[in-house]
PDB file of C-alpha atoms and ligand atoms in Angstrom:
ATOM      1  CA  MET A   1     -18.715  -6.366 -37.777  1.00 49.00           C
ATOM      2  CA  SER A   2     -16.837  -8.582 -36.100  1.00 69.00           C
ATOM      3  CA  ALA A   3     -17.578  -9.295 -32.239  1.00 94.00           C
ATOM      4  CA  GLU A   4     -15.724  -7.309 -30.183  1.00 97.00           C
ATOM      5  CA  LEU A   5     -15.129  -8.792 -26.325  1.00 98.00           C
ATOM      6  CA  LEU A   6     -13.905  -6.779 -22.741  1.00 98.00           C
ATOM      7  CA  GLY A   7     -10.884  -8.335 -21.487  1.00 98.00           C
ATOM      8  CA  ILE A   8     -10.069  -7.892 -17.909  1.00 98.00           C
ATOM      9  CA  ASP A   9      -5.941  -9.104 -16.631  1.00 98.00           C
ATOM     10  CA  VAL A  10      -6.684  -8.859 -12.476  1.00 98.00           C
ATOM     11  CA  GLY A  11      -2.577  -8.417 -11.184  1.00 95.00           C
ATOM     12  CA  GLY A  12      -1.568  -7.924  -7.886  1.00 89.00           C
ATOM     13  CA  SER A  13      -1.202  -3.913  -8.329  1.00 90.00           C
ATOM     14  CA  SER A  14      -3.584  -2.902 -11.133  1.00 95.00           C
ATOM     15  CA  ILE A  15      -6.817  -4.185 -13.059  1.00 98.00           C
ATOM     16  CA  LYS A  16      -6.024  -3.843 -16.632  1.00 98.00           C
ATOM     17  CA  LEU A  17      -9.578  -3.191 -19.098  1.00 98.00           C
ATOM     18  CA  GLY A  18      -9.843  -2.902 -22.444  1.00 98.00           C
ATOM     19  CA  ARG A  19     -12.255  -3.940 -25.416  1.00 98.00           C
ATOM     20  CA  VAL A  20     -10.510  -6.594 -27.444  1.00 98.00           C
ATOM     21  CA  ALA A  21     -11.471  -6.636 -31.311  1.00 98.00           C
ATOM     22  CA  ILE A  22     -11.365 -10.454 -31.246  1.00 98.00           C
ATOM     23  CA  ALA A  23     -10.364 -11.048 -35.652  1.00 97.00           C
ATOM     24  CA  ARG A  24      -7.500  -8.590 -34.325  1.00 97.00           C
ATOM     25  CA  GLY A  25      -6.731  -9.345 -31.265  1.00 98.00           C
ATOM     26  CA  GLU A  26      -6.713  -5.473 -30.896  1.00 97.00           C
ATOM     27  CA  LEU A  27      -7.446  -2.804 -28.455  1.00 98.00           C
ATOM     28  CA  VAL A  28     -10.781  -0.563 -29.595  1.00 97.00           C
ATOM     29  CA  GLY A  29      -9.576   2.330 -27.775  1.00 97.00           C
ATOM     30  CA  GLU A  30      -7.606   3.247 -24.153  1.00 96.00           C
ATOM     31  CA  LEU A  31      -6.198   0.097 -22.002  1.00 98.00           C
ATOM     32  CA  VAL A  32      -7.820   1.497 -18.253  1.00 98.00           C
ATOM     33  CA  SER A  33      -5.979   0.920 -15.729  1.00 98.00           C
ATOM     34  CA  LEU A  34      -7.485   0.439 -12.219  1.00 98.00           C
ATOM     35  CA  PRO A  35      -5.531   0.441  -8.240  1.00 97.00           C
ATOM     36  CA  THR A  36      -6.097  -3.184  -7.776  1.00 97.00           C
ATOM     37  CA  PRO A  37      -8.584  -2.771  -3.832  1.00 97.00           C
ATOM     38  CA  GLU A  38      -7.489  -3.583  -0.493  1.00 96.00           C
ATOM     39  CA  PRO A  39      -8.360  -6.497   0.538  1.00 97.00           C
ATOM     40  CA  SER A  40      -8.050  -7.865  -3.355  1.00 97.00           C
ATOM     41  CA  THR A  41     -11.166  -9.513  -1.933  1.00 97.00           C
ATOM     42  CA  PRO A  42     -13.631 -11.264  -4.879  1.00 97.00           C
ATOM     43  CA  GLU A  43     -16.063  -8.613  -4.278  1.00 97.00           C
ATOM     44  CA  ARG A  44     -13.622  -5.723  -3.926  1.00 97.00           C
ATOM     45  CA  VAL A  45     -11.680  -6.762  -7.710  1.00 98.00           C
ATOM     46  CA  LEU A  46     -14.759  -7.927  -9.590  1.00 98.00           C
ATOM     47  CA  GLU A  47     -16.673  -4.853  -8.045  1.00 98.00           C
ATOM     48  CA  ALA A  48     -14.438  -2.470  -9.039  1.00 98.00           C
ATOM     49  CA  ALA A  49     -14.274  -3.610 -12.924  1.00 98.00           C
ATOM     50  CA  MET A  50     -17.395  -5.022 -13.577  1.00 98.00           C
ATOM     51  CA  SER A  51     -18.514  -0.991 -12.079  1.00 97.00           C
ATOM     52  CA  HIS A  52     -16.458   1.219 -15.057  1.00 98.00           C
ATOM     53  CA  PRO A  53     -18.223   2.364 -17.555  1.00 97.00           C
ATOM     54  CA  LEU A  54     -15.470   0.259 -20.316  1.00 97.00           C
ATOM     55  CA  ALA A  55     -17.706  -3.093 -18.977  1.00 98.00           C
ATOM     56  CA  THR A  56     -20.490  -2.073 -18.180  1.00 96.00           C
ATOM     57  CA  GLY A  57     -20.808  -0.451 -21.922  1.00 96.00           C
ATOM     58  CA  CYS A  58     -19.190  -3.804 -23.636  1.00 96.00           C
ATOM     59  CA  ALA A  59     -22.189  -6.422 -23.153  1.00 94.00           C
ATOM     60  CA  GLY A  60     -21.693 -10.567 -23.847  1.00 96.00           C
ATOM     61  CA  PRO A  61     -19.237 -12.718 -22.428  1.00 98.00           C
ATOM     62  CA  LEU A  62     -16.547 -11.610 -20.872  1.00 98.00           C
ATOM     63  CA  GLY A  63     -12.678 -12.799 -20.528  1.00 98.00           C
ATOM     64  CA  LEU A  64     -11.018 -12.671 -16.785  1.00 98.00           C
ATOM     65  CA  ALA A  65      -7.495 -13.343 -16.508  1.00 98.00           C
ATOM     66  CA  PHE A  66      -6.005 -14.177 -12.707  1.00 98.00           C
ATOM     67  CA  PRO A  67      -2.468 -14.333 -11.044  1.00 97.00           C
ATOM     68  CA  ALA A  68      -3.229 -17.434 -10.578  1.00 97.00           C
ATOM     69  CA  VAL A  69      -4.530 -21.855 -11.114  1.00 98.00           C
ATOM     70  CA  VAL A  70      -7.537 -21.783 -12.410  1.00 98.00           C
ATOM     71  CA  LYS A  71      -8.546 -25.626 -12.983  1.00 98.00           C
ATOM     72  CA  ALA A  72     -12.702 -26.621 -13.293  1.00 97.00           C
ATOM     73  CA  GLY A  73     -13.214 -23.192 -13.693  1.00 97.00           C
ATOM     74  CA  ARG A  74     -11.623 -22.324  -9.758  1.00 98.00           C
ATOM     75  CA  ALA A  75      -9.022 -20.442  -8.606  1.00 98.00           C
ATOM     76  CA  ARG A  76      -7.091 -23.405  -6.510  1.00 98.00           C
ATOM     77  CA  THR A  77      -3.695 -20.671  -5.264  1.00 97.00           C
ATOM     78  CA  ALA A  78      -3.063 -17.331  -3.984  1.00 95.00           C
ATOM     79  CA  ALA A  79      -0.109 -16.135  -4.619  1.00 89.00           C
ATOM     80  CA  ASN A  80      -0.112 -12.335  -4.862  1.00 89.00           C
ATOM     81  CA  VAL A  81      -4.011 -11.683  -4.169  1.00 94.00           C
ATOM     82  CA  ASP A  82      -6.744 -12.833  -1.248  1.00 96.00           C
ATOM     83  CA  ASP A  83      -6.515 -15.526   0.283  1.00 97.00           C
ATOM     84  CA  SER A  84      -9.944 -15.563  -0.248  1.00 98.00           C
ATOM     85  CA  TRP A  85     -10.140 -15.795  -3.813  1.00 98.00           C
ATOM     86  CA  LEU A  86      -9.135 -19.625  -2.932  1.00 98.00           C
ATOM     87  CA  GLY A  87     -11.737 -22.274  -4.433  1.00 98.00           C
ATOM     88  CA  VAL A  88     -13.930 -19.266  -6.217  1.00 98.00           C
ATOM     89  CA  ASP A  89     -15.860 -19.684  -9.320  1.00 98.00           C
ATOM     90  CA  ALA A  90     -15.686 -16.250 -10.713  1.00 98.00           C
ATOM     91  CA  ALA A  91     -17.951 -17.044 -13.760  1.00 98.00           C
ATOM     92  CA  ALA A  92     -20.618 -18.016 -11.904  1.00 98.00           C
ATOM     93  CA  LEU A  93     -19.816 -15.220  -9.574  1.00 98.00           C
ATOM     94  CA  LEU A  94     -20.101 -13.108 -12.802  1.00 98.00           C
ATOM     95  CA  ALA A  95     -22.801 -14.684 -13.997  1.00 98.00           C
ATOM     96  CA  ASP A  96     -25.203 -14.276 -10.739  1.00 97.00           C
ATOM     97  CA  ARG A  97     -24.434 -10.920  -9.934  1.00 97.00           C
ATOM     98  CA  TRP A  98     -23.709  -9.276 -13.503  1.00 97.00           C
ATOM     99  CA  GLY A  99     -24.956 -11.387 -15.230  1.00 97.00           C
ATOM    100  CA  ARG A 100     -22.193 -12.353 -18.052  1.00 97.00           C
ATOM    101  CA  SER A 101     -20.789 -15.169 -19.101  1.00 98.00           C
ATOM    102  CA  CYS A 102     -16.522 -15.031 -18.165  1.00 98.00           C
ATOM    103  CA  ALA A 103     -14.201 -17.542 -19.266  1.00 98.00           C
ATOM    104  CA  PHE A 104     -11.462 -17.520 -15.690  1.00 98.00           C
ATOM    105  CA  LEU A 105      -8.369 -18.999 -17.000  1.00 98.00           C
ATOM    106  CA  ASN A 106      -4.481 -17.813 -15.177  1.00 98.00           C
ATOM    107  CA  ASP A 107      -3.265 -14.597 -16.492  1.00 98.00           C
ATOM    108  CA  ALA A 108       0.175 -16.083 -17.874  1.00 98.00           C
ATOM    109  CA  ASP A 109      -1.430 -18.443 -19.952  1.00 98.00           C
ATOM    110  CA  ALA A 110      -4.250 -15.121 -21.157  1.00 98.00           C
ATOM    111  CA  ALA A 111      -1.443 -13.168 -21.838  1.00 98.00           C
ATOM    112  CA  GLY A 112       0.444 -16.335 -23.902  1.00 98.00           C
ATOM    113  CA  LEU A 113      -2.110 -16.611 -26.118  1.00 98.00           C
ATOM    114  CA  ALA A 114      -2.705 -14.181 -27.099  1.00 98.00           C
ATOM    115  CA  GLU A 115       1.242 -13.825 -27.426  1.00 98.00           C
ATOM    116  CA  MET A 116       1.341 -16.773 -29.532  1.00 98.00           C
ATOM    117  CA  ARG A 117      -1.878 -15.829 -31.822  1.00 98.00           C
ATOM    118  CA  PHE A 118      -0.869 -11.830 -32.653  1.00 98.00           C
ATOM    119  CA  GLY A 119       2.764 -10.836 -30.405  1.00 98.00           C
ATOM    120  CA  ALA A 120       6.164 -11.802 -30.628  1.00 98.00           C
ATOM    121  CA  GLY A 121       5.291 -16.162 -30.992  1.00 98.00           C
ATOM    122  CA  ARG A 122       3.339 -16.121 -34.449  1.00 98.00           C
ATOM    123  CA  GLY A 123       4.149 -18.868 -36.109  1.00 97.00           C
ATOM    124  CA  ALA A 124       6.330 -19.785 -33.542  1.00 98.00           C
ATOM    125  CA  GLY A 125       6.043 -23.680 -33.463  1.00 96.00           C
ATOM    126  CA  GLY A 126       8.325 -26.073 -31.261  1.00 98.00           C
ATOM    127  CA  VAL A 127       8.771 -25.393 -27.797  1.00 98.00           C
ATOM    128  CA  VAL A 128       7.961 -21.913 -25.938  1.00 99.00           C
ATOM    129  CA  PHE A 129       8.074 -20.670 -22.686  1.00 99.00           C
ATOM    130  CA  VAL A 130       5.771 -17.229 -22.612  1.00 99.00           C
ATOM    131  CA  LEU A 131       6.904 -15.696 -18.669  1.00 98.00           C
ATOM    132  CA  THR A 132       5.578 -12.365 -17.084  1.00 98.00           C
ATOM    133  CA  LEU A 133       7.449 -10.477 -15.597  1.00 97.00           C
ATOM    134  CA  GLY A 134       5.492  -8.566 -12.906  1.00 95.00           C
ATOM    135  CA  THR A 135       4.835  -9.101  -9.038  1.00 93.00           C
ATOM    136  CA  GLY A 136       5.044 -12.248  -9.724  1.00 95.00           C
ATOM    137  CA  ILE A 137       6.610 -14.194 -12.801  1.00 97.00           C
ATOM    138  CA  GLY A 138       4.229 -16.279 -15.164  1.00 98.00           C
ATOM    139  CA  SER A 139       5.045 -19.201 -17.167  1.00 98.00           C
ATOM    140  CA  ALA A 140       2.850 -20.205 -20.105  1.00 99.00           C
ATOM    141  CA  PRO A 141       4.442 -23.069 -22.379  1.00 98.00           C
ATOM    142  CA  PHE A 142       3.471 -23.838 -25.648  1.00 98.00           C
ATOM    143  CA  ILE A 143       3.682 -26.714 -27.875  1.00 98.00           C
ATOM    144  CA  ASP A 144       3.570 -26.616 -31.863  1.00 98.00           C
ATOM    145  CA  GLY A 145       1.169 -23.284 -30.995  1.00 98.00           C
ATOM    146  CA  ARG A 146      -1.118 -25.485 -27.979  1.00 98.00           C
ATOM    147  CA  LEU A 147      -0.651 -24.454 -24.514  1.00 98.00           C
ATOM    148  CA  MET A 148       0.269 -26.529 -21.554  1.00 98.00           C
ATOM    149  CA  PRO A 149      -2.238 -24.762 -18.622  1.00 98.00           C
ATOM    150  CA  ASN A 150      -1.213 -23.679 -15.371  1.00 98.00           C
ATOM    151  CA  THR A 151       2.223 -23.745 -15.015  1.00 98.00           C
ATOM    152  CA  GLU A 152       3.796 -22.127 -12.174  1.00 98.00           C
ATOM    153  CA  LEU A 153       7.236 -21.833 -13.109  1.00 98.00           C
ATOM    154  CA  GLY A 154       7.840 -18.338 -10.788  1.00 98.00           C
ATOM    155  CA  HIS A 155       7.842 -20.494  -7.348  1.00 97.00           C
ATOM    156  CA  MET A 156      10.128 -23.060  -8.949  1.00 97.00           C
ATOM    157  CA  ALA A 157      13.182 -23.897  -7.008  1.00 96.00           C
ATOM    158  CA  VAL A 158      16.401 -22.516  -8.764  1.00 95.00           C
ATOM    159  CA  ALA A 159      19.931 -24.092  -8.630  1.00 92.00           C
ATOM    160  CA  GLY A 160      22.025 -22.487  -6.236  1.00 92.00           C
ATOM    161  CA  LEU A 161      19.241 -20.862  -4.413  1.00 93.00           C
ATOM    162  CA  GLY A 162      18.193 -22.636  -1.567  1.00 93.00           C
ATOM    163  CA  GLU A 163      14.447 -22.347  -1.066  1.00 93.00           C
ATOM    164  CA  VAL A 164      14.399 -18.773  -2.854  1.00 96.00           C
ATOM    165  CA  GLU A 165      11.460 -18.837  -4.964  1.00 97.00           C
ATOM    166  CA  ALA A 166      12.084 -17.651  -8.968  1.00 98.00           C
ATOM    167  CA  GLU A 167       9.886 -14.828  -8.509  1.00 97.00           C
ATOM    168  CA  ALA A 168      11.001 -12.925  -5.576  1.00 97.00           C
ATOM    169  CA  TRP A 169      14.402 -13.614  -6.741  1.00 98.00           C
ATOM    170  CA  ALA A 170      13.838 -12.606 -10.664  1.00 98.00           C
ATOM    171  CA  SER A 171      10.671 -10.635 -10.522  1.00 97.00           C
ATOM    172  CA  ALA A 172      10.068  -7.012 -11.714  1.00 97.00           C
ATOM    173  CA  ARG A 173       8.849  -5.876  -8.680  1.00 96.00           C
ATOM    174  CA  THR A 174      11.964  -7.171  -6.673  1.00 98.00           C
ATOM    175  CA  ARG A 175      13.189  -5.788  -9.262  1.00 98.00           C
ATOM    176  CA  SER A 176      11.645  -2.029  -7.349  1.00 98.00           C
ATOM    177  CA  GLN A 177      11.821  -2.996  -4.403  1.00 98.00           C
ATOM    178  CA  LEU A 178      15.516  -3.704  -4.792  1.00 98.00           C
ATOM    179  CA  ALA A 179      16.689  -0.839  -6.782  1.00 98.00           C
ATOM    180  CA  LEU A 180      18.037  -4.066  -8.935  1.00 98.00           C
ATOM    181  CA  ASP A 181      19.752  -1.733 -12.532  1.00 98.00           C
ATOM    182  CA  TRP A 182      19.488  -3.694 -15.201  1.00 98.00           C
ATOM    183  CA  PRO A 183      23.013  -5.717 -14.989  1.00 98.00           C
ATOM    184  CA  ALA A 184      21.557  -7.279 -11.618  1.00 98.00           C
ATOM    185  CA  TRP A 185      18.967  -8.066 -12.458  1.00 98.00           C
ATOM    186  CA  ALA A 186      19.279  -8.867 -15.472  1.00 98.00           C
ATOM    187  CA  ALA A 187      21.973 -11.777 -14.289  1.00 98.00           C
ATOM    188  CA  ARG A 188      19.373 -13.111 -12.040  1.00 98.00           C
ATOM    189  CA  LEU A 189      16.549 -13.430 -14.552  1.00 98.00           C
ATOM    190  CA  ASP A 190      19.605 -15.606 -17.304  1.00 98.00           C
ATOM    191  CA  GLN A 191      19.521 -18.134 -13.743  1.00 98.00           C
ATOM    192  CA  VAL A 192      15.376 -18.811 -13.352  1.00 98.00           C
ATOM    193  CA  LEU A 193      16.254 -18.634 -17.240  1.00 98.00           C
ATOM    194  CA  GLY A 194      18.736 -20.912 -17.392  1.00 98.00           C
ATOM    195  CA  GLU A 195      16.980 -23.814 -14.974  1.00 98.00           C
ATOM    196  CA  ILE A 196      14.186 -23.375 -17.221  1.00 98.00           C
ATOM    197  CA  HIS A 197      16.412 -24.711 -20.524  1.00 98.00           C
ATOM    198  CA  ARG A 198      18.036 -27.505 -17.852  1.00 97.00           C
ATOM    199  CA  LEU A 199      15.257 -29.081 -17.423  1.00 97.00           C
ATOM    200  CA  PHE A 200      12.488 -27.931 -20.339  1.00 98.00           C
ATOM    201  CA  TRP A 201      14.693 -27.547 -23.116  1.00 98.00           C
ATOM    202  CA  PRO A 202      13.053 -25.049 -25.040  1.00 98.00           C
ATOM    203  CA  ASP A 203      13.997 -23.486 -28.792  1.00 98.00           C
ATOM    204  CA  LEU A 204      12.495 -19.900 -27.200  1.00 98.00           C
ATOM    205  CA  PHE A 205      11.618 -17.857 -24.959  1.00 99.00           C
ATOM    206  CA  ILE A 206       9.015 -14.820 -25.283  1.00 98.00           C
ATOM    207  CA  LEU A 207       9.752 -12.017 -22.412  1.00 98.00           C
ATOM    208  CA  GLY A 208       6.335  -9.312 -21.250  1.00 98.00           C
ATOM    209  CA  GLY A 209       5.630  -7.724 -18.383  1.00 95.00           C
ATOM    210  CA  ALA A 210       6.193  -3.293 -17.891  1.00 92.00           C
ATOM    211  CA  VAL A 211       9.615  -4.732 -18.224  1.00 96.00           C
ATOM    212  CA  SER A 212      10.220  -5.207 -21.702  1.00 96.00           C
ATOM    213  CA  GLU A 213       9.952  -2.680 -23.077  1.00 96.00           C
ATOM    214  CA  HIS A 214      13.312  -1.916 -21.947  1.00 97.00           C
ATOM    215  CA  PHE A 215      14.361  -4.732 -23.105  1.00 98.00           C
ATOM    216  CA  SER A 216      17.025  -3.452 -25.516  1.00 98.00           C
ATOM    217  CA  GLU A 217      18.058  -2.273 -21.934  1.00 98.00           C
ATOM    218  CA  TRP A 218      18.540  -5.998 -20.219  1.00 98.00           C
ATOM    219  CA  GLY A 219      17.720  -8.669 -23.087  1.00 98.00           C
ATOM    220  CA  PRO A 220      21.391  -8.264 -24.959  1.00 98.00           C
ATOM    221  CA  LEU A 221      22.591  -9.664 -21.795  1.00 98.00           C
ATOM    222  CA  LEU A 222      21.355 -12.696 -20.886  1.00 98.00           C
ATOM    223  CA  ARG A 223      23.428 -16.194 -21.433  1.00 98.00           C
ATOM    224  CA  VAL A 224      21.092 -18.504 -21.784  1.00 98.00           C
ATOM    225  CA  PRO A 225      21.413 -20.331 -24.697  1.00 98.00           C
ATOM    226  CA  VAL A 226      17.363 -19.584 -26.297  1.00 98.00           C
ATOM    227  CA  GLU A 227      16.805 -17.501 -28.926  1.00 98.00           C
ATOM    228  CA  VAL A 228      14.522 -14.310 -26.274  1.00 98.00           C
ATOM    229  CA  ARG A 229      11.786 -12.104 -27.757  1.00 98.00           C
ATOM    230  CA  ALA A 230      10.949  -9.616 -26.100  1.00 98.00           C
ATOM    231  CA  ALA A 231       6.379  -9.719 -25.964  1.00 98.00           C
ATOM    232  CA  ALA A 232       5.285  -7.685 -28.341  1.00 98.00           C
ATOM    233  CA  LEU A 233       0.995  -7.038 -26.834  1.00 97.00           C
ATOM    234  CA  GLY A 234       2.945  -4.860 -24.358  1.00 94.00           C
ATOM    235  CA  PRO A 235       0.257  -4.508 -21.502  1.00 95.00           C
ATOM    236  CA  ALA A 236      -2.728  -5.236 -22.751  1.00 97.00           C
ATOM    237  CA  ALA A 237      -1.363  -9.411 -23.220  1.00 98.00           C
ATOM    238  CA  GLY A 238      -3.510 -10.252 -21.212  1.00 98.00           C
ATOM    239  CA  ALA A 239      -6.789  -8.252 -21.034  1.00 98.00           C
ATOM    240  CA  ILE A 240      -5.992  -9.482 -24.926  1.00 98.00           C
ATOM    241  CA  GLY A 241      -5.883 -12.960 -24.307  1.00 98.00           C
ATOM    242  CA  ALA A 242      -8.492 -13.171 -21.826  1.00 98.00           C
ATOM    243  CA  ALA A 243     -11.116 -11.851 -24.757  1.00 98.00           C
ATOM    244  CA  LEU A 244      -9.442 -14.587 -26.948  1.00 98.00           C
ATOM    245  CA  ALA A 245     -11.066 -16.856 -24.411  1.00 98.00           C
ATOM    246  CA  ALA A 246     -14.469 -15.714 -23.709  1.00 98.00           C
ATOM    247  CA  HIS A 247     -14.648 -15.926 -27.458  1.00 98.00           C
ATOM    248  CA  GLU A 248     -13.612 -19.486 -28.179  1.00 97.00           C
ATOM    249  CA  ARG A 249     -15.390 -20.359 -24.963  1.00 97.00           C
ATOM    250  CA  TYR A 250     -18.840 -18.992 -26.227  1.00 95.00           C
ATOM    251  CA  ASN A 251     -18.149 -18.611 -30.315  1.00 85.00           C
ATOM    252  CA  PRO A 252     -21.091 -15.334 -29.852  1.00 64.00           C
TER     253      PRO A 252
HETATM  254  C1  LIG B   1       1.543 -16.925  -9.330  1.00 65.45           C
HETATM  255  C2  LIG B   1       0.318 -17.704 -10.734  1.00 65.45           C
HETATM  256  C3  LIG B   1       0.720 -15.695 -11.391  1.00 65.45           C
HETATM  257  C4  LIG B   1       1.850 -15.249 -11.810  1.00 65.45           C
HETATM  258  C5  LIG B   1       2.032 -13.580 -12.657  1.00 65.45           C
HETATM  259  C6  LIG B   1       1.742 -16.130  -9.314  1.00 65.45           C
HETATM  260  O1  LIG B   1       2.687 -15.256  -9.015  1.00 65.45           O
HETATM  261  O2  LIG B   1       1.336 -18.156  -8.742  1.00 65.45           O
HETATM  262  O3  LIG B   1      -0.438 -18.330 -10.914  1.00 65.45           O
HETATM  263  O4  LIG B   1       0.601 -16.329 -12.744  1.00 65.45           O
HETATM  264  O5  LIG B   1       2.201 -14.730 -10.878  1.00 65.45           O
HETATM  265  O6  LIG B   1       1.006 -13.417 -12.086  1.00 65.45           O
END
């Protein structure tokens, strides 16, 4: 039987867990979604995820996608999660407390790995930017299929917007908070994509997050002169990519 590993994707508002068939890059069973505890401290987040039956029932290494820069195994930023994550080595916590090996990585990087291997970016060469549009904006650039990890374009300044960061301007959260309709939000997103285009000249954008389910309503409104595709793996992309990263690291 081919490997099935647990993937966990921690977000600002929910934690998603899935059992992932590595060879197919597909979930086996449901994607479970739990509310992110408040405050979202490492102990509370990991306890919530690891006490779920899906986690206890899926042995072996696991992948943990997290909305922060993860360098040398430690969270180095904490934009939409509790500050107590700063400096935390989640793999060490999981090993000590739950006896599990873990690949700990940025959430957009995880979603990007999954989309490039099994989703909308399958076979795509050149410079591809996978962006996740959720509580924040995550970024994962690929060149000929190889990821440059830990980019933080959601915190980029956008020409003409002063001090406002890209994600405060055009995330899916901002769309709901300001009750923007699709055209108004697409115009903001277009400014962000335009800025990335001006600086990096990508060949393809792949846009994920829950809003990608409504891509037909806003995708055609974008005017950036680059091919834009909706992500294909839906809300499971981060969990799938996390499990793929664990498989690569530990090759069980
Ligand atoms: C974080 C990134 C993360 C993105 C999407 C941003 O606020 O800084 O690390 O990838 O949100 O969750």
